[in-house]
Coordinates of C-alpha atoms in Angstrom, one line a residue:
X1489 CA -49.7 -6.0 27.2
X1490 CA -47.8 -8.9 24.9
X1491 CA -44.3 -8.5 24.7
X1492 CA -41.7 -11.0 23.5
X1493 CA -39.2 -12.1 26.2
X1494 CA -37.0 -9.6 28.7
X1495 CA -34.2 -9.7 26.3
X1496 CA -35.6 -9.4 23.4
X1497 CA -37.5 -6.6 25.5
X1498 CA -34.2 -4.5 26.4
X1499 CA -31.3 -6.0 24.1
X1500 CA -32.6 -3.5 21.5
X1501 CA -32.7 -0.3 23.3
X1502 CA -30.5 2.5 22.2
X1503 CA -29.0 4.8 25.0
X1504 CA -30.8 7.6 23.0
X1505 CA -34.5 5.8 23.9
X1506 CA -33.5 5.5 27.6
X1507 CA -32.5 9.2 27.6
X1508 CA -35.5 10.1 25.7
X1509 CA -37.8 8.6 28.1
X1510 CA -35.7 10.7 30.8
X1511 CA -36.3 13.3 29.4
X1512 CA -40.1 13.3 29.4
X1513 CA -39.6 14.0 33.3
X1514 CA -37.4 17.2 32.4
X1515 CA -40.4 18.3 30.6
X1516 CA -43.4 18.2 32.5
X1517 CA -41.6 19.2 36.0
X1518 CA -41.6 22.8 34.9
X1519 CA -45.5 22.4 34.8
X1520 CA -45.8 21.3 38.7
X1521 CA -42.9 23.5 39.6
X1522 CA -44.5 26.5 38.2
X1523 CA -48.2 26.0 37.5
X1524 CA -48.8 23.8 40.4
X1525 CA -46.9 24.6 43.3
X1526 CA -44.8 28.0 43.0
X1527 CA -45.9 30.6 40.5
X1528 CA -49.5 30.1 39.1
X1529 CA -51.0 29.1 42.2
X1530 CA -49.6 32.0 43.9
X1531 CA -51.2 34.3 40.9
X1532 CA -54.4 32.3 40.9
X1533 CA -54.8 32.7 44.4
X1534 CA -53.4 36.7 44.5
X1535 CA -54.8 38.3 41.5
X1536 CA -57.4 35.5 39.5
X1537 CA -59.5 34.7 42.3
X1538 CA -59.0 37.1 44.9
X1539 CA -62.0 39.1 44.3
X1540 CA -64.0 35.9 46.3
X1541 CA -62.3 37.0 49.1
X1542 CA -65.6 39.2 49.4
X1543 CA -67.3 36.1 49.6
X1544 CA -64.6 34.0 52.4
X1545 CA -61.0 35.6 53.1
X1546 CA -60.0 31.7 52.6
X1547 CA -62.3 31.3 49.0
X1548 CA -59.4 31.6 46.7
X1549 CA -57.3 28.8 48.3
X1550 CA -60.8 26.5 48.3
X1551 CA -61.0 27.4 44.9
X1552 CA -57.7 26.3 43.7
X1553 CA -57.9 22.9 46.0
X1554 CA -61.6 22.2 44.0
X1555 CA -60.0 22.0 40.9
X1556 CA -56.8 20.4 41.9
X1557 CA -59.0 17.6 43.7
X1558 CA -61.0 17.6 40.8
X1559 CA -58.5 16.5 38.4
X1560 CA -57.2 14.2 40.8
X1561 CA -61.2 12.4 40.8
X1562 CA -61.5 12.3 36.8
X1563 CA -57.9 10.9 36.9
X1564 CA -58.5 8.4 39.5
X1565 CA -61.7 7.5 37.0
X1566 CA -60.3 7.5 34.0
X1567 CA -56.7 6.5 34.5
X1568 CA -57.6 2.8 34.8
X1569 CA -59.8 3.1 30.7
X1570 CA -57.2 5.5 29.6
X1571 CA -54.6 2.3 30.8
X1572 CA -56.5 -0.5 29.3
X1573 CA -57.5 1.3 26.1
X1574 CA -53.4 2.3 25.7
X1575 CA -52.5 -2.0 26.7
X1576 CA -55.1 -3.5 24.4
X1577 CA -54.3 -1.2 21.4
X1578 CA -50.5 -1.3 22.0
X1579 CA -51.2 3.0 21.8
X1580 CA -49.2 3.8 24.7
X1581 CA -47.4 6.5 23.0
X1582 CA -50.7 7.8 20.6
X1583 CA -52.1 8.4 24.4
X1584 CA -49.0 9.9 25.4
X1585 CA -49.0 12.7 22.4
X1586 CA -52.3 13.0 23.1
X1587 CA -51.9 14.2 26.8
X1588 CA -49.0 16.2 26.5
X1589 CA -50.3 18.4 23.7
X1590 CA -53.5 18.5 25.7
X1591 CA -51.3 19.7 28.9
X1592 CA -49.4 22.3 26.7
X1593 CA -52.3 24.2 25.0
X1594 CA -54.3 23.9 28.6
X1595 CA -51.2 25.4 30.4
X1596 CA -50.7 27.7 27.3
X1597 CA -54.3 29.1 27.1
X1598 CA -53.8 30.1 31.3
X1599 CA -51.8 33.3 30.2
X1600 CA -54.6 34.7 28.5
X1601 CA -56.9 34.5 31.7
X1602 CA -56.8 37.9 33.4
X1603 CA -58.0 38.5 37.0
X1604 CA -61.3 38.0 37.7
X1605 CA -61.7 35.1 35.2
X1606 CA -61.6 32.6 37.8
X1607 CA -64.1 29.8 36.1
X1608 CA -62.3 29.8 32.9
X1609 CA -58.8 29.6 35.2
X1610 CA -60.5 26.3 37.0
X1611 CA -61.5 24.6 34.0
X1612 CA -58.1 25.0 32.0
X1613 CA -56.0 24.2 35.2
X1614 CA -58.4 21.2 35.6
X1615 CA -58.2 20.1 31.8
X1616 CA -54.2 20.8 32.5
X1617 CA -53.7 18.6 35.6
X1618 CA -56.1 15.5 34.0
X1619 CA -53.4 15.7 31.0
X1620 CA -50.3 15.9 33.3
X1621 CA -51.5 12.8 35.7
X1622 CA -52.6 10.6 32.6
X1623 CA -49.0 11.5 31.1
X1624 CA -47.4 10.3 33.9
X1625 CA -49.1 7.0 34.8
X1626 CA -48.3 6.3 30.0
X1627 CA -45.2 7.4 30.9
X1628 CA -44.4 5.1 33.5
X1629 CA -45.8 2.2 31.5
X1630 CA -42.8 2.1 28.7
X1631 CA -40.6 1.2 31.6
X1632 CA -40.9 -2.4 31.5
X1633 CA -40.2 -2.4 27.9
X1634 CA -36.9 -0.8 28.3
X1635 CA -35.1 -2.5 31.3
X1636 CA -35.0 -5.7 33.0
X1637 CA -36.6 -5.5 36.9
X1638 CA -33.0 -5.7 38.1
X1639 CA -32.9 -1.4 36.3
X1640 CA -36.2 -0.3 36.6
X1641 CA -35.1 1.3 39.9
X1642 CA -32.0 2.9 38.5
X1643 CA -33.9 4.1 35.5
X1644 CA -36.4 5.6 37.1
X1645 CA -33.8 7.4 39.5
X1646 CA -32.1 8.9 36.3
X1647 CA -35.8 10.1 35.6
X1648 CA -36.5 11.5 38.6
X1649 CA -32.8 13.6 39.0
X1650 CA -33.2 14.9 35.2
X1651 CA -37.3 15.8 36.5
X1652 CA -35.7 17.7 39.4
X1653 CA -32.9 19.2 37.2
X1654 CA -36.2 20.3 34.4
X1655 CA -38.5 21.8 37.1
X1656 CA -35.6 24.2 38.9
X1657 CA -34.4 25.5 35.3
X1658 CA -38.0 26.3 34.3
X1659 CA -38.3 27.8 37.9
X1660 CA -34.8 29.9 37.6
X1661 CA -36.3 31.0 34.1
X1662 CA -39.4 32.4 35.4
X1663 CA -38.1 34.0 38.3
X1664 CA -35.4 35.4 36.4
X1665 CA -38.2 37.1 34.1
X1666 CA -40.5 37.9 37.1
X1667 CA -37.2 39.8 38.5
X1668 CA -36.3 41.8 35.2
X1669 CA -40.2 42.8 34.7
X1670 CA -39.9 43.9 38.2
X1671 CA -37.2 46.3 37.6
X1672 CA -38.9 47.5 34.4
X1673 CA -41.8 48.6 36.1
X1674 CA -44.2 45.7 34.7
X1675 CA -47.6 44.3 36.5
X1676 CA -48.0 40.5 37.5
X1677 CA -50.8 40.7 34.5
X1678 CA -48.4 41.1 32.1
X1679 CA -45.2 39.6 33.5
X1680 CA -46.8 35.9 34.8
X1681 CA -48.2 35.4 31.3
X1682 CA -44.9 35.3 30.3
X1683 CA -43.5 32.5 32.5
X1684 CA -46.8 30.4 31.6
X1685 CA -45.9 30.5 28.0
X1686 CA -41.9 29.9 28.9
X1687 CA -43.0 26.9 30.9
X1688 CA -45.7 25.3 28.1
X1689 CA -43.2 26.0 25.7
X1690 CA -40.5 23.9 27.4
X1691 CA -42.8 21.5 28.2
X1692 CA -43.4 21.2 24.3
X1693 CA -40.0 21.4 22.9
X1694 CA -38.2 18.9 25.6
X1695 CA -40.9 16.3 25.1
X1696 CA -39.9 16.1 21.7
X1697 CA -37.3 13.6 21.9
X1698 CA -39.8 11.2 23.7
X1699 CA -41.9 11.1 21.0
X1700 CA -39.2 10.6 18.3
X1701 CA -37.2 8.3 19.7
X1702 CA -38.8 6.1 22.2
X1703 CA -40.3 2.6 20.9
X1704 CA -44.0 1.1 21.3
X1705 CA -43.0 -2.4 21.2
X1706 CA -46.5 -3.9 22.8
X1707 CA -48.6 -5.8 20.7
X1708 CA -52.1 -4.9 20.3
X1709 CA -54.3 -7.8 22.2
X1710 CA -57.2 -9.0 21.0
X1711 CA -60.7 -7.5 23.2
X1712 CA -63.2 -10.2 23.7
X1713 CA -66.6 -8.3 22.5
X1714 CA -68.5 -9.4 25.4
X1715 CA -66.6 -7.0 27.6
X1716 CA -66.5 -3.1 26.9
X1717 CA -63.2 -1.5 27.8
X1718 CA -64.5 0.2 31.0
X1719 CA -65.6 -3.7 32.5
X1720 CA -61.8 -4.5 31.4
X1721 CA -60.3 -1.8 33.5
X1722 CA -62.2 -1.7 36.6
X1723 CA -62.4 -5.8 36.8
X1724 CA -58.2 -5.3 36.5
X1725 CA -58.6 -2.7 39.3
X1726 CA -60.5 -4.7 41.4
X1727 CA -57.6 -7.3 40.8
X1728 CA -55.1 -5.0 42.0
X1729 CA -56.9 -4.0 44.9
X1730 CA -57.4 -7.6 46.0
X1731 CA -53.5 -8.3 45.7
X1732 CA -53.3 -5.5 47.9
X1733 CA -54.6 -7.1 50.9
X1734 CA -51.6 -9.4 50.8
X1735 CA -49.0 -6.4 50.9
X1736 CA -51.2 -4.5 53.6
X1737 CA -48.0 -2.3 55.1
X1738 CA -47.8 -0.9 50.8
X1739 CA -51.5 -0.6 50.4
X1740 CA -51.4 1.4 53.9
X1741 CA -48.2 3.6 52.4
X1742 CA -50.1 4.3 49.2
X1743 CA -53.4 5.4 50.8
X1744 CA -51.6 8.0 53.6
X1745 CA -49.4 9.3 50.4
X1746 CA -52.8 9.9 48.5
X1747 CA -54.5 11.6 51.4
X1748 CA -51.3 13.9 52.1
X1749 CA -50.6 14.1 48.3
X1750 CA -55.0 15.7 48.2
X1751 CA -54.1 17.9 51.3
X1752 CA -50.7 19.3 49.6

């Protein structure tokens, strides 16, 4: 992307952008606190799918990891044309909107999926995850803009403790609710709906100050015709890949972390 020099980069960043950019992390760790790790894949794997335990006592677990490595492929795909498209355009933020909304409604439309529904509960957790992952990686991009190197770290520490602090109050909410269903007497069918629309909702309303507050100050570049946007992306990832080799101890790091990461 073109941007002017590092302080004219940072010198005009209100506290409020820095928070708002935060503050993205607060809202989207309720949707791998809840949907991805605790709650949803419990009930997807319990109620949704468990009738194909007929077909392997282990079918609803395989399930859930087929869409979940899924995502991850159309991610790992698309994340580099998603990336150049957001650069050359100076859209970073049009792309973010665009994948959070998409995450929200996809989360949101889960608590309508009752048990038994299991391809329709695949597709939206799919369509869910893509959005989440391609939020994260436009996310991450705004960071140069907003600090110097020597901040980035700190920065992203404040976004990672407010994350934390987001997913485990969306977690207490839900649990709180699955507790006082409990005691009234009400099925998963009906309570779990409840906590997916809690957690898309959060998502939604936190978010907001992200995209009121924080800045696109990239400069759209200009795209040489000859090359389509996909060329542009995966020649840049090639690029990357080739630095690699000189930083082999990181490139080996990153590669166990995405094999674990798949098998979490």
């Amino acid at each position: 992307m073109t941007l002017g020099s590092e302080h004219q980069r940072t010198s005009s960043v209100a506290r409020r952008e820095l928070v708002s950019w935060a503050l993205y992390d607060f809202a989207n760790s309720g949707y791998t606190t809840v949907i991805m790790t605790t709650i949803y894949s419990a009930y997807f794997v319990g109620v949704i799918a468990v009738s194909t335990q007929d077909i392997s006592p282990g079918m609803p677990t395989l399930l859930w990891s087929i869409a979940i490595g899924l995502a991850n492929f159309v991610v790992m795909i698309a994340g580099p044309v998603v990336g150049v498209l957001a650069d050359h355009q100076a859209r970073k933020k049009v792309f973010l909107f665009i994948s959070s909304v998409g995450c929200v409604i996809s989360t949101a439309l889960l608590a309508v999926v009752g048990p038994g529904e299991v391809l329709l509960s695949m597709l939206l957790l799919t369509l869910s995850a893509i959005m989440f992952s391609q939020g994260e990686n436009l996310i991450a991009a705004f960071l140069p803009e907003l600090v110097p190197k020597e901040k980035m770290g700190r920065l992203s520490g404040y976004g990672w403790c407010v994350g934390y602090l987001g997913g485990l109050l969306t977690l207490g909410c839900c649990l709180w609710i699955i507790n006082w269903g409990q005691q009234q007497g009400m099925a998963d069918t009906d309570i779990i709906p409840i906590t997916i629309l809690l957690t898309a909702a959060i998502f939604a309303l936190t978010a907001t100050p992200t995209f009121l507050w924080l800045r696109e100050r990239a400069i759209p570049e200009t795209k040489d015709e000859q090359f389509s946007y996909f060329r542009i992306s995966f020649n840049r990832l090639g690029h990357t890949f080739k630095q690699a080799t000189h930083f082999k101890d990181l490139f080996r790091f990153l590669l166990a972390l995405a094999v674990y990461q798949s098998g979490v």
